[in-house]
Coordinates of C-alpha atoms and ligand atoms in Angstrom, one line a residue:
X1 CA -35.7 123.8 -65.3
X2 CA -38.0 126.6 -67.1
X3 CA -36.5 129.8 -67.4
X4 CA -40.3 132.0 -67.1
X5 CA -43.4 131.2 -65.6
X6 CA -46.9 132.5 -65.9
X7 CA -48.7 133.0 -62.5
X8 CA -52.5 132.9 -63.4
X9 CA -53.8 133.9 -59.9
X10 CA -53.5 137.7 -57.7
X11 CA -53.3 138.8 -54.6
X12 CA -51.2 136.8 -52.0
X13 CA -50.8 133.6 -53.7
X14 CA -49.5 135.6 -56.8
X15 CA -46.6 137.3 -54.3
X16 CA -46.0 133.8 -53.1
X17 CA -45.7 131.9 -56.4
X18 CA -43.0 134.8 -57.6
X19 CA -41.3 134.5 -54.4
X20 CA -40.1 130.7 -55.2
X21 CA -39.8 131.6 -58.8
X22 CA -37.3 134.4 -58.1
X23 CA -35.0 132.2 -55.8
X24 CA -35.2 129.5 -58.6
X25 CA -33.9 132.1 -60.6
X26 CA -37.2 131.8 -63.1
X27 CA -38.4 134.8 -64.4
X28 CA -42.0 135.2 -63.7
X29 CA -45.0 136.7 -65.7
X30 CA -48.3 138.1 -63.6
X31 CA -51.8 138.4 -65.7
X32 CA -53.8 140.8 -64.2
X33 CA -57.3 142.5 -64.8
X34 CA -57.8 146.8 -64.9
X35 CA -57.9 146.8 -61.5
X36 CA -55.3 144.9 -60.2
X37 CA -53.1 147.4 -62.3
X38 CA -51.0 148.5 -59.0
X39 CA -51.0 145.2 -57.0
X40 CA -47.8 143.8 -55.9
X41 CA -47.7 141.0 -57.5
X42 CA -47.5 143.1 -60.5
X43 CA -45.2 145.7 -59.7
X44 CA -42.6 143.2 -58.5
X45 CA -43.4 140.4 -61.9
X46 CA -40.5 140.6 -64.2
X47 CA -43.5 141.0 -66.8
X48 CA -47.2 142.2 -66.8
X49 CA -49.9 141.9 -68.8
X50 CA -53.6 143.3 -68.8
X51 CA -55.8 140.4 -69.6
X52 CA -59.2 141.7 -69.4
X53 CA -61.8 143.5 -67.0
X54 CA -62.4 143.4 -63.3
X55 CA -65.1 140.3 -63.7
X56 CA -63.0 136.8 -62.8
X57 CA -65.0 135.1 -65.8
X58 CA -63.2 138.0 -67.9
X59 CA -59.7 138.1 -66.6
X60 CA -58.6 135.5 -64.0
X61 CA -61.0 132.6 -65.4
X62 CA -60.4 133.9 -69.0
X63 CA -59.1 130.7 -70.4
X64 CA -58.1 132.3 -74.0
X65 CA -57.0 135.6 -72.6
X66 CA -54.3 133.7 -70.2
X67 CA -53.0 131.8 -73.0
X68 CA -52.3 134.5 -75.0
X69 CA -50.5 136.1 -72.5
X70 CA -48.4 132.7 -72.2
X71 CA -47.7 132.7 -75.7
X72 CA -46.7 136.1 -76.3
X73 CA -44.4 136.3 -73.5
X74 CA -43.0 132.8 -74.1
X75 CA -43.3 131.4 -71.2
X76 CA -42.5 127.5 -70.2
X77 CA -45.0 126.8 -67.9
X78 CA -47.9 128.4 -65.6
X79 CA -48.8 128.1 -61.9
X80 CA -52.3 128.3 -61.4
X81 CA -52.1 128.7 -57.5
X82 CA -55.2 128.4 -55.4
X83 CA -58.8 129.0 -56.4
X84 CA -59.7 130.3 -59.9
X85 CA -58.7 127.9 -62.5
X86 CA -56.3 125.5 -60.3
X87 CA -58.4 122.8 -60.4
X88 CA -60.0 123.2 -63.5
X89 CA -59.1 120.1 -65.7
X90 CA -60.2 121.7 -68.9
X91 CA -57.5 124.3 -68.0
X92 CA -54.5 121.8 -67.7
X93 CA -55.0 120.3 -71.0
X94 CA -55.6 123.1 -72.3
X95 CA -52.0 124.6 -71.4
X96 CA -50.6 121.2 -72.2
X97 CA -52.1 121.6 -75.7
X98 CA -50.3 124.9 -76.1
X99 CA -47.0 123.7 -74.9
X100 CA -47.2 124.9 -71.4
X101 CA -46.5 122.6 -68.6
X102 CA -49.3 122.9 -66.3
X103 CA -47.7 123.5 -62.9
X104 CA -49.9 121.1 -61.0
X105 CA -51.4 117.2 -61.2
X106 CA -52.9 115.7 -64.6
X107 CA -56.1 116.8 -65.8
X108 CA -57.3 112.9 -65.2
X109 CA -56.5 113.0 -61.2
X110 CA -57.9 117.0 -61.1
X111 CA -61.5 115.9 -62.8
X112 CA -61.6 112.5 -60.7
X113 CA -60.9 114.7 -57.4
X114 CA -63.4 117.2 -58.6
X115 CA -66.2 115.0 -58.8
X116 CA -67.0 114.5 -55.0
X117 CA -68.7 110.9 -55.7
X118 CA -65.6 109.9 -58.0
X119 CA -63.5 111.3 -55.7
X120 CA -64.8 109.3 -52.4
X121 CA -64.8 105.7 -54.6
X122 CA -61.3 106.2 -55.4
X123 CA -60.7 107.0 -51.6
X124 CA -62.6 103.9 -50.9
X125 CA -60.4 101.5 -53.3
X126 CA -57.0 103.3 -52.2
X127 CA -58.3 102.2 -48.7
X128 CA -58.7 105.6 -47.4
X129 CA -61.6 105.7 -44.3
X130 CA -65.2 107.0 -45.6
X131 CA -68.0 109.6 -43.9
X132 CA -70.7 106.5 -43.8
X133 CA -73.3 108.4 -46.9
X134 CA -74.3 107.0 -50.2
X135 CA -73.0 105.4 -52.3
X136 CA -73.5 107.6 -55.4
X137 CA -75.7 110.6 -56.3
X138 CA -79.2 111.0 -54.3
X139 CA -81.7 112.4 -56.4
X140 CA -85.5 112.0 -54.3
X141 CA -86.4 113.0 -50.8
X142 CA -87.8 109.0 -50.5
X143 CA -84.0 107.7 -51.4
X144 CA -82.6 110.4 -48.5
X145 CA -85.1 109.4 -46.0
X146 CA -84.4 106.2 -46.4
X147 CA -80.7 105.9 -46.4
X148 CA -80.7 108.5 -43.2
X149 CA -82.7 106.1 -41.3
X150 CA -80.2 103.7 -42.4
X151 CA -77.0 105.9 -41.3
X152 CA -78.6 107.7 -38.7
X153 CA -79.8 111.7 -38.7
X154 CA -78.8 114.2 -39.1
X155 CA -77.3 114.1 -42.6
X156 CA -75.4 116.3 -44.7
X157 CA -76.5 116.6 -48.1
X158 CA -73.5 118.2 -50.3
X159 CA -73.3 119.0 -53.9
X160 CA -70.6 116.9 -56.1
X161 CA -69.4 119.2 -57.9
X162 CA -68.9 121.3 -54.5
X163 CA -66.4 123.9 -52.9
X164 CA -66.0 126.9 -50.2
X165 CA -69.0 125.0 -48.2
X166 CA -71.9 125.6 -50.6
X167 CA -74.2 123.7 -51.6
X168 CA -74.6 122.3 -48.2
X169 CA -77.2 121.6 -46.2
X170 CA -78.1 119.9 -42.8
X171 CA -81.0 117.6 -42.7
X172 CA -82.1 116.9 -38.9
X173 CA -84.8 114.6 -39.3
X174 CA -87.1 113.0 -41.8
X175 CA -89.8 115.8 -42.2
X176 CA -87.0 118.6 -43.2
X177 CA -85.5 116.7 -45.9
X178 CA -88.1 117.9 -48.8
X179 CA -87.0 121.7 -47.9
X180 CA -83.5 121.4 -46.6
X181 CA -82.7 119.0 -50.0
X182 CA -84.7 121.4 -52.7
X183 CA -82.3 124.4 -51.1
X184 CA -79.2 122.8 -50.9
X185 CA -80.0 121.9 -55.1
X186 CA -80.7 125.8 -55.4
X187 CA -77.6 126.8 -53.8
X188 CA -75.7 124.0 -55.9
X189 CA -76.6 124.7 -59.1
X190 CA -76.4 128.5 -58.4
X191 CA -72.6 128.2 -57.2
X192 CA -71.4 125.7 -59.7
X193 CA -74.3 125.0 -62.6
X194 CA -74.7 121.5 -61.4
X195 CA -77.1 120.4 -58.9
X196 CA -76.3 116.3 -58.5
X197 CA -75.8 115.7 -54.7
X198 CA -74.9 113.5 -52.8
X199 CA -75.6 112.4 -48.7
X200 CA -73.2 112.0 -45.5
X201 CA -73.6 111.5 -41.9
X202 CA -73.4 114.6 -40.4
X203 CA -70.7 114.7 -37.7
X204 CA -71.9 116.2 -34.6
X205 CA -67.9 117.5 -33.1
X206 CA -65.6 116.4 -35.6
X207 CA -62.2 118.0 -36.6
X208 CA -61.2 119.3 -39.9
X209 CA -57.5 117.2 -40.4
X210 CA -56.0 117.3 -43.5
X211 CA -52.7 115.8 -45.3
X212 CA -50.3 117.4 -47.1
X213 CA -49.3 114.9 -49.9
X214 CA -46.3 115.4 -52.7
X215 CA -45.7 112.9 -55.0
X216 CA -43.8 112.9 -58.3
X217 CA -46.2 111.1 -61.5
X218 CA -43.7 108.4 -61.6
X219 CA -44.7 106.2 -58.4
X220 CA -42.7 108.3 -55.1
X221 CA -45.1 110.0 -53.0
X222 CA -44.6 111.4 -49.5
X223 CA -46.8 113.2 -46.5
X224 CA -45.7 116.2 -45.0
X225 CA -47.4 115.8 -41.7
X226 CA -51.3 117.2 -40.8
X227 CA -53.0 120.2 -40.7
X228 CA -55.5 120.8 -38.4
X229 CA -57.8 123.6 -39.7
X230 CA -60.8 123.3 -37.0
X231 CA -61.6 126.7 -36.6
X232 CA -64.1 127.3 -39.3
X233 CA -66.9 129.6 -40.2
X234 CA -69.1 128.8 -42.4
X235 CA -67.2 126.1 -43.4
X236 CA -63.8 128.4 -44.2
X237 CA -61.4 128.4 -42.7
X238 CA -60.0 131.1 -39.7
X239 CA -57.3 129.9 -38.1
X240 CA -55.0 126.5 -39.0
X241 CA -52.3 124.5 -37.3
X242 CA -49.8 122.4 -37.4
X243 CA -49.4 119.6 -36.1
X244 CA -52.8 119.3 -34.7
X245 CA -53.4 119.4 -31.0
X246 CA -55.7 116.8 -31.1
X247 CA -53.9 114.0 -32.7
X248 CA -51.1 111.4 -31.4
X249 CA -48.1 110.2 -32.1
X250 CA -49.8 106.7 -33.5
X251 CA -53.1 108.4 -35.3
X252 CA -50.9 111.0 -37.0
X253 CA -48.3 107.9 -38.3
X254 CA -51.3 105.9 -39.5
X255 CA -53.3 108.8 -41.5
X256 CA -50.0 110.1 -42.7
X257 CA -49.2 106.9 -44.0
X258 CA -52.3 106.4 -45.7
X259 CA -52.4 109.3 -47.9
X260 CA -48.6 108.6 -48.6
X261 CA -49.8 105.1 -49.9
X262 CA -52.8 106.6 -52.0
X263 CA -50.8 109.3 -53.2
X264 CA -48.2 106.4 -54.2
X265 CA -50.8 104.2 -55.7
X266 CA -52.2 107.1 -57.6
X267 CA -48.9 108.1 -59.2
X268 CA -50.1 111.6 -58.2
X269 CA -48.4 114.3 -59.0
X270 CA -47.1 117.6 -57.6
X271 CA -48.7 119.1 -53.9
X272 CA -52.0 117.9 -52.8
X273 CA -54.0 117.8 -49.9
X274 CA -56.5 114.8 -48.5
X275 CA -59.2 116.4 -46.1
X276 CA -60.5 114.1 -43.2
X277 CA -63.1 114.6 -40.2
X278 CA -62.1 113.1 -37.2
X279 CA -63.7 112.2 -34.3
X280 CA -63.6 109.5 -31.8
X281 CA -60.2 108.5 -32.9
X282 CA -61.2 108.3 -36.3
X283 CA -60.8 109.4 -39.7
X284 CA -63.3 110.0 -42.6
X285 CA -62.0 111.2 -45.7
X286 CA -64.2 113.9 -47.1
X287 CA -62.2 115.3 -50.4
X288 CA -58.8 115.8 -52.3
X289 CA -57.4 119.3 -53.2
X290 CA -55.7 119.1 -56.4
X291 CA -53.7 122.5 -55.7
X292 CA -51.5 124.3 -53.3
X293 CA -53.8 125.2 -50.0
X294 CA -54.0 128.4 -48.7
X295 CA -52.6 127.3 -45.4
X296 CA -49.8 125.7 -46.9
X297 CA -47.2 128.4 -45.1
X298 CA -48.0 126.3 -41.9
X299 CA -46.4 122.9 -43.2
X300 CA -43.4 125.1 -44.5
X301 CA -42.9 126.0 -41.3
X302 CA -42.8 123.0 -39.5
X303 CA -41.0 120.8 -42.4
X304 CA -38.2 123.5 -43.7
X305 CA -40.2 122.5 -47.1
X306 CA -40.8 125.1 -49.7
X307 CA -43.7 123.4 -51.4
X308 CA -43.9 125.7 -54.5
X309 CA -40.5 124.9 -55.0
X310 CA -41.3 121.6 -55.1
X311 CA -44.1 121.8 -57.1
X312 CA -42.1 123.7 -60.0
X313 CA -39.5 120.8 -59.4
X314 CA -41.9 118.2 -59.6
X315 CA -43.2 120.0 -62.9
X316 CA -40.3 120.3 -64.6
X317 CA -39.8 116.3 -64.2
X318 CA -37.8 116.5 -61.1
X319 CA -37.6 113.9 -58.7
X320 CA -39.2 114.4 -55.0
X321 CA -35.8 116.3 -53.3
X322 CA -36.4 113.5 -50.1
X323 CA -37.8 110.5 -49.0
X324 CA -40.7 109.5 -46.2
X325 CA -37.6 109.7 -43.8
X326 CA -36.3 112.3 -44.0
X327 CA -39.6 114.7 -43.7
X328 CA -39.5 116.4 -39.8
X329 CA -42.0 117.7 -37.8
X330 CA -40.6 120.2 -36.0
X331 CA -41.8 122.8 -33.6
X332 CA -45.3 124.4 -33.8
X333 CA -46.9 127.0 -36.3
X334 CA -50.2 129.2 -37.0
X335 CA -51.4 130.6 -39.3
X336 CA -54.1 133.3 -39.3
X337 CA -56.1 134.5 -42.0
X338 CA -56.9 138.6 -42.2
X339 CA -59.8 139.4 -44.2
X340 CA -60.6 142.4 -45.1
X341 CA -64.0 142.1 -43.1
X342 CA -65.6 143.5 -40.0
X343 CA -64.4 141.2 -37.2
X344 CA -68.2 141.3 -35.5
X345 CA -70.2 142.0 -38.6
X346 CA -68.3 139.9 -40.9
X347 CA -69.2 142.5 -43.8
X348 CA -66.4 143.0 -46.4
X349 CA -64.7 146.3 -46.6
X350 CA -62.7 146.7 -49.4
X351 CA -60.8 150.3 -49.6
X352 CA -57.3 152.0 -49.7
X353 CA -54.9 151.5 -47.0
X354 CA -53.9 154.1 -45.5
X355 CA -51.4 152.7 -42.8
X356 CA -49.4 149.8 -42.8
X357 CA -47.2 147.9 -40.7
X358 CA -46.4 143.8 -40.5
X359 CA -45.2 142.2 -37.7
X360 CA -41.9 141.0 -37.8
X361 CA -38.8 139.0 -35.1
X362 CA -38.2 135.4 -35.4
X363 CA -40.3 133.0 -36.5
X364 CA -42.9 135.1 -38.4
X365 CA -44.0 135.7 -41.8
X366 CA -46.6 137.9 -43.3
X367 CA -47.8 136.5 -46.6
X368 CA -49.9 140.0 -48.6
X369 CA -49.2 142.1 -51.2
X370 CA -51.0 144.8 -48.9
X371 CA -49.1 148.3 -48.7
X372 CA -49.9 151.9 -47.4
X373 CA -51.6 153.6 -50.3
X374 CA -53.0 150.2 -52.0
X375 CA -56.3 150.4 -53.0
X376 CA -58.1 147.3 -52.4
X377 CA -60.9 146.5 -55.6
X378 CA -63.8 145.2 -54.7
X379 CA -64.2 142.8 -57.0
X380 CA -62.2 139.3 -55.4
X381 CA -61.8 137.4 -51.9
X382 CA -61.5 139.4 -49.2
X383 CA -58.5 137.3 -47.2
X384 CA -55.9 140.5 -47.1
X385 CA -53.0 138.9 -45.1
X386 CA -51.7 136.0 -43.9
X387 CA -49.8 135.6 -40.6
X388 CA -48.4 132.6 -40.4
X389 CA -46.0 132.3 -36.6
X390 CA -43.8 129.4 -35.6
X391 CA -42.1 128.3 -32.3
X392 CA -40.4 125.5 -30.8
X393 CA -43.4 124.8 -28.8
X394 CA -47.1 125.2 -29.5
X395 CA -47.2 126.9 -26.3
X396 CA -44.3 129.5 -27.6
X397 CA -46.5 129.6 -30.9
X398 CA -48.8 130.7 -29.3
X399 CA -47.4 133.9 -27.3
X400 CA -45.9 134.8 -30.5
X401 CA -48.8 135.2 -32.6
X402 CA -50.5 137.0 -29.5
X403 CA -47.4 139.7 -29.6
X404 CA -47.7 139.6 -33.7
X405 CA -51.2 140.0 -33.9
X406 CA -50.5 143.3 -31.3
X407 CA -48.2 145.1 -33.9
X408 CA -50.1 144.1 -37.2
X409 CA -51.5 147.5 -38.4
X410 CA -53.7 147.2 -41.4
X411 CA -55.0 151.3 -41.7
X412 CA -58.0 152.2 -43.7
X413 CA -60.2 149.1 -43.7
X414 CA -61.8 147.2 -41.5
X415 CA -60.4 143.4 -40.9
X416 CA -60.4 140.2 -38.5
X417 CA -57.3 140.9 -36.5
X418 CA -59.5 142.0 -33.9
X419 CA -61.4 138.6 -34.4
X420 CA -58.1 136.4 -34.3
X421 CA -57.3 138.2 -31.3
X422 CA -60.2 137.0 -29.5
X423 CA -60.1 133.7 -30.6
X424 CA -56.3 133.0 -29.3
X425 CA -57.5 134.5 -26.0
X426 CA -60.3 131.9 -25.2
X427 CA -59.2 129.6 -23.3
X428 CA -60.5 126.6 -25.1
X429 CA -58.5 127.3 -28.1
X430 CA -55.4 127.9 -26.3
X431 CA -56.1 124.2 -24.7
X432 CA -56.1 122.9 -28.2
X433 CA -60.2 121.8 -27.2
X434 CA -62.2 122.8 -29.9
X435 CA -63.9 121.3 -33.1
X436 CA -65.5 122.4 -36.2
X437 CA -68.3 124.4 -34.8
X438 CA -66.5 125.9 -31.6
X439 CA -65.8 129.0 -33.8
X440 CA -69.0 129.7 -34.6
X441 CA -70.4 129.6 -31.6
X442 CA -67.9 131.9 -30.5
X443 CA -69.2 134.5 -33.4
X444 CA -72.8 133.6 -33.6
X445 CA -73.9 132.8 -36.8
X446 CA -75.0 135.9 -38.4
X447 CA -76.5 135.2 -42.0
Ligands
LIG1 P1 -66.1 122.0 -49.7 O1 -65.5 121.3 -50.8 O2 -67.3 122.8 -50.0 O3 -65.1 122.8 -48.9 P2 -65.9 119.8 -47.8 O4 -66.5 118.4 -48.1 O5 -64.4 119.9 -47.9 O6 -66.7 120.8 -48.7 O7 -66.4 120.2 -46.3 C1 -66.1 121.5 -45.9 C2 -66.4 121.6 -44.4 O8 -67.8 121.2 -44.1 C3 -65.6 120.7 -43.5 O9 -64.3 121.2 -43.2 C4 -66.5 120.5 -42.3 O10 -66.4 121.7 -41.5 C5 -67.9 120.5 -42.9 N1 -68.3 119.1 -43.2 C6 -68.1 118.4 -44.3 N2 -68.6 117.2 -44.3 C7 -69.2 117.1 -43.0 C8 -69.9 116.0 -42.3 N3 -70.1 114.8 -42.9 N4 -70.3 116.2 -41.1 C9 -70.0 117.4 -40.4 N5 -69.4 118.5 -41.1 C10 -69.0 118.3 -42.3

């Protein structure tokens, strides 16, 4: 097992990473830039060290500067978490090449996962169910047009080398494909220097489903039940649960054993996650996450299963800790995501807190290196807090995170607990009878 890990990440994730580190007893080392100086990730790190300005490209994405930091404080291996560099290939070997163990999949399955197109034809061989779309990169308006016509409209036009929902674009019919495709290309290379895109059916009420896989690199690979993460705006995610409302006893056992079998035939390894839509009764896969999700706190809760843990285990050449078997589903959780944004405005307001109190009592977790006097920087996401609440019954759940979400007081700043509060209260959530674009009709789409 290593004895000191580098967590190359901030903010919650960072608190979370040290967490299972310290009750490995692994000594952990957070990077930070100037103005994460005070965060709490920092304070609490058995090390620190100041690896460049506020800018990610200077400090969190600061390939070189992280490194360093690894090498000088001799550590064995580094977590990337979520976001940042975690699925950057380039970044794995390179910490391989310095004698690091990447804390996370091989560089191989991270670049074949990145590439959206790659991605869906390894899907498609490991039998995984497909969004009906093209086969491979579109590049005219002639080659869209016709292949919607084919599929049906609307269609989706999405950039390969995509993330967070940009580089997206609707095309209703025929005559908006010039503009809607030359924008979505904009956006693209923008966002992530790479405009190749690629087309889908656009769903009209699916739901966002997704797979938590483990496996070890050896062969063994495992799901640890679904996540249904619906409740979306702008194509991120609000609001996540587990299990999913939506989904029985037989269509959870048969996409849960599909992504066990891929991950299995993929000798993948460490925590991953296979997104599907659903709709009708079926699933379309629409990417892999080569990292630890945001919303993993929800399968924790309803599997007992540390899943950084695991993924240090797995790292340091550990066997998975279980088999398919022994992996139980039990109870309900949800998880609610606090940004530091107005809940009707959705404008980010980053500050100092003045006041603050997390909810507490059985079943609840707060997830935030958030703390009265903290001064937020401006510079980085704007997710604050995570509440993540779990009861025996999704109807329990449910009055628990209403009574958490009462005594969370986040002073100082405006955030969305007033907008998770609303959305619990509506009835169609609390009947489990939403999709992908409930939320946002809820909100309005303000852009
Ligand atoms: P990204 O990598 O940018 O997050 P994804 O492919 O994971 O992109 O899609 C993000 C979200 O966009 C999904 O959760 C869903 O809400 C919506 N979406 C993606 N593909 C489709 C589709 N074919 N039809 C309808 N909605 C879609």
């Amino acid at each position: 097992m290593f004895d000191k890990v580098l967590i190359a990440n901030r903010g919650e994730i960072a608190l979370r990473i040290h967490r299972a580190c310290r009750e490995m007893g692994i000594q952990t080392v957070a990077v930070h830039s100037t103005a994460d100086t005070d965060a709490m990730h920092v304070r609490l790190a058995d090390f620190a060290v100041c690896i460049g300005p506020p800018p990610a490209r200077d400090s969190y994405l600061n390939i070189p500067a992280i490194l360093s930091a690894a090498t000088i404080t001799g550590v064995d291996a580094i977590h990337p978490g979520y976001g940042f560099l975690s699925e950057n290939a380039r970044f794995a070997e390179a910490c391989d090449a310095h004698g690091f163990t990447f804390i996370g999949p091989t560089a191989e399955h991270i670049r074949m996962m990145g590439d959206k197109i790659v991605a869906k034809q390894t899907a498609k061989e490991l039998g995984l169910p497909l969004v009906p779309g093209s086969p491979g990169p579109v590049t005219s308006v002639e080659e869209i047009i016709e292949i919607g016509k084919k599929i049906g409209f609307p269609v989706l036009v999405k950039a390969v080398a995509g993330g967070g929902g940009r580089g997206m674009k609707v095309i209703e019919s025929p005559d908006k494909a010039n503009e809607q495709f030359s924008m979505a290309r904009v956006e693209a290379k923008a966002a992530f220097g790479n405009d190749a895109m690629y087309l889908e059916k656009y769903l009209g009420k699916p739901r966002h489903i997704e797979i938590q896989v483990l496996g070890d690199g050896k062969g063994a690979g495992v799901h640890l039940g679904e996540r249904d993460c619906s409740l979306q705006r702008r194509h991120q995610k609000v609001l996540e649960e587990a299990p999913s409302p939506a989904l029985n006893a037989e269509q959870r056992g048969r996409i849960g054993e599909l992504a066990a079998a891929a991950v299995r035939k993929l000798k993948y390894r460490g925590a991953g996650t296979m997104e599907f839509l659903f709709q009708d009764g079926e699933f379309y896969f629409i990417e892999m996450n080569t990292r630890l999700q945001v919303e993993h706190p929800i399968t924790e809760a309803v599997t007992g299963i540390d899943l950084v843990r695991e993924q240090i285990r797995i790292a340091a050449g550990g066997d998975l800790g279980f088999k398919q078997e022994d992996v139980k589903i039990t109870g309900h959780a949800n998880e609610c995501r606090i940004n530091a944004e107005n809940s009707e405005t959705f404008v980010p307001c980053p500050g100092k807190i003045t006041d603050y109190h997390s909810p507490g009592g059985l079943g609840v977790r707060v997830d935030s290196g958030l703390y009265t006097g903290y001064v937020m920087p401006p510079y980085y996401d704007s997710m604050v807090a995570k509440l993540i609440v779990s009861g025996s019954t999704r109807n329990e759940c449910l009055m628990r995170l209403r009574r958490s979400l009462e005594e969370f007081v986040i002073g100082g700043i405006d955030t969305t607990i007033a907008l998770q509060q609303r959305i619990i209260h509506q009835q169609e959530f609390i009947d489990g009878d939403y999709d992908i674009h409930w939320l946002e009709k809820l909100v309005g789409l303000k852009k």
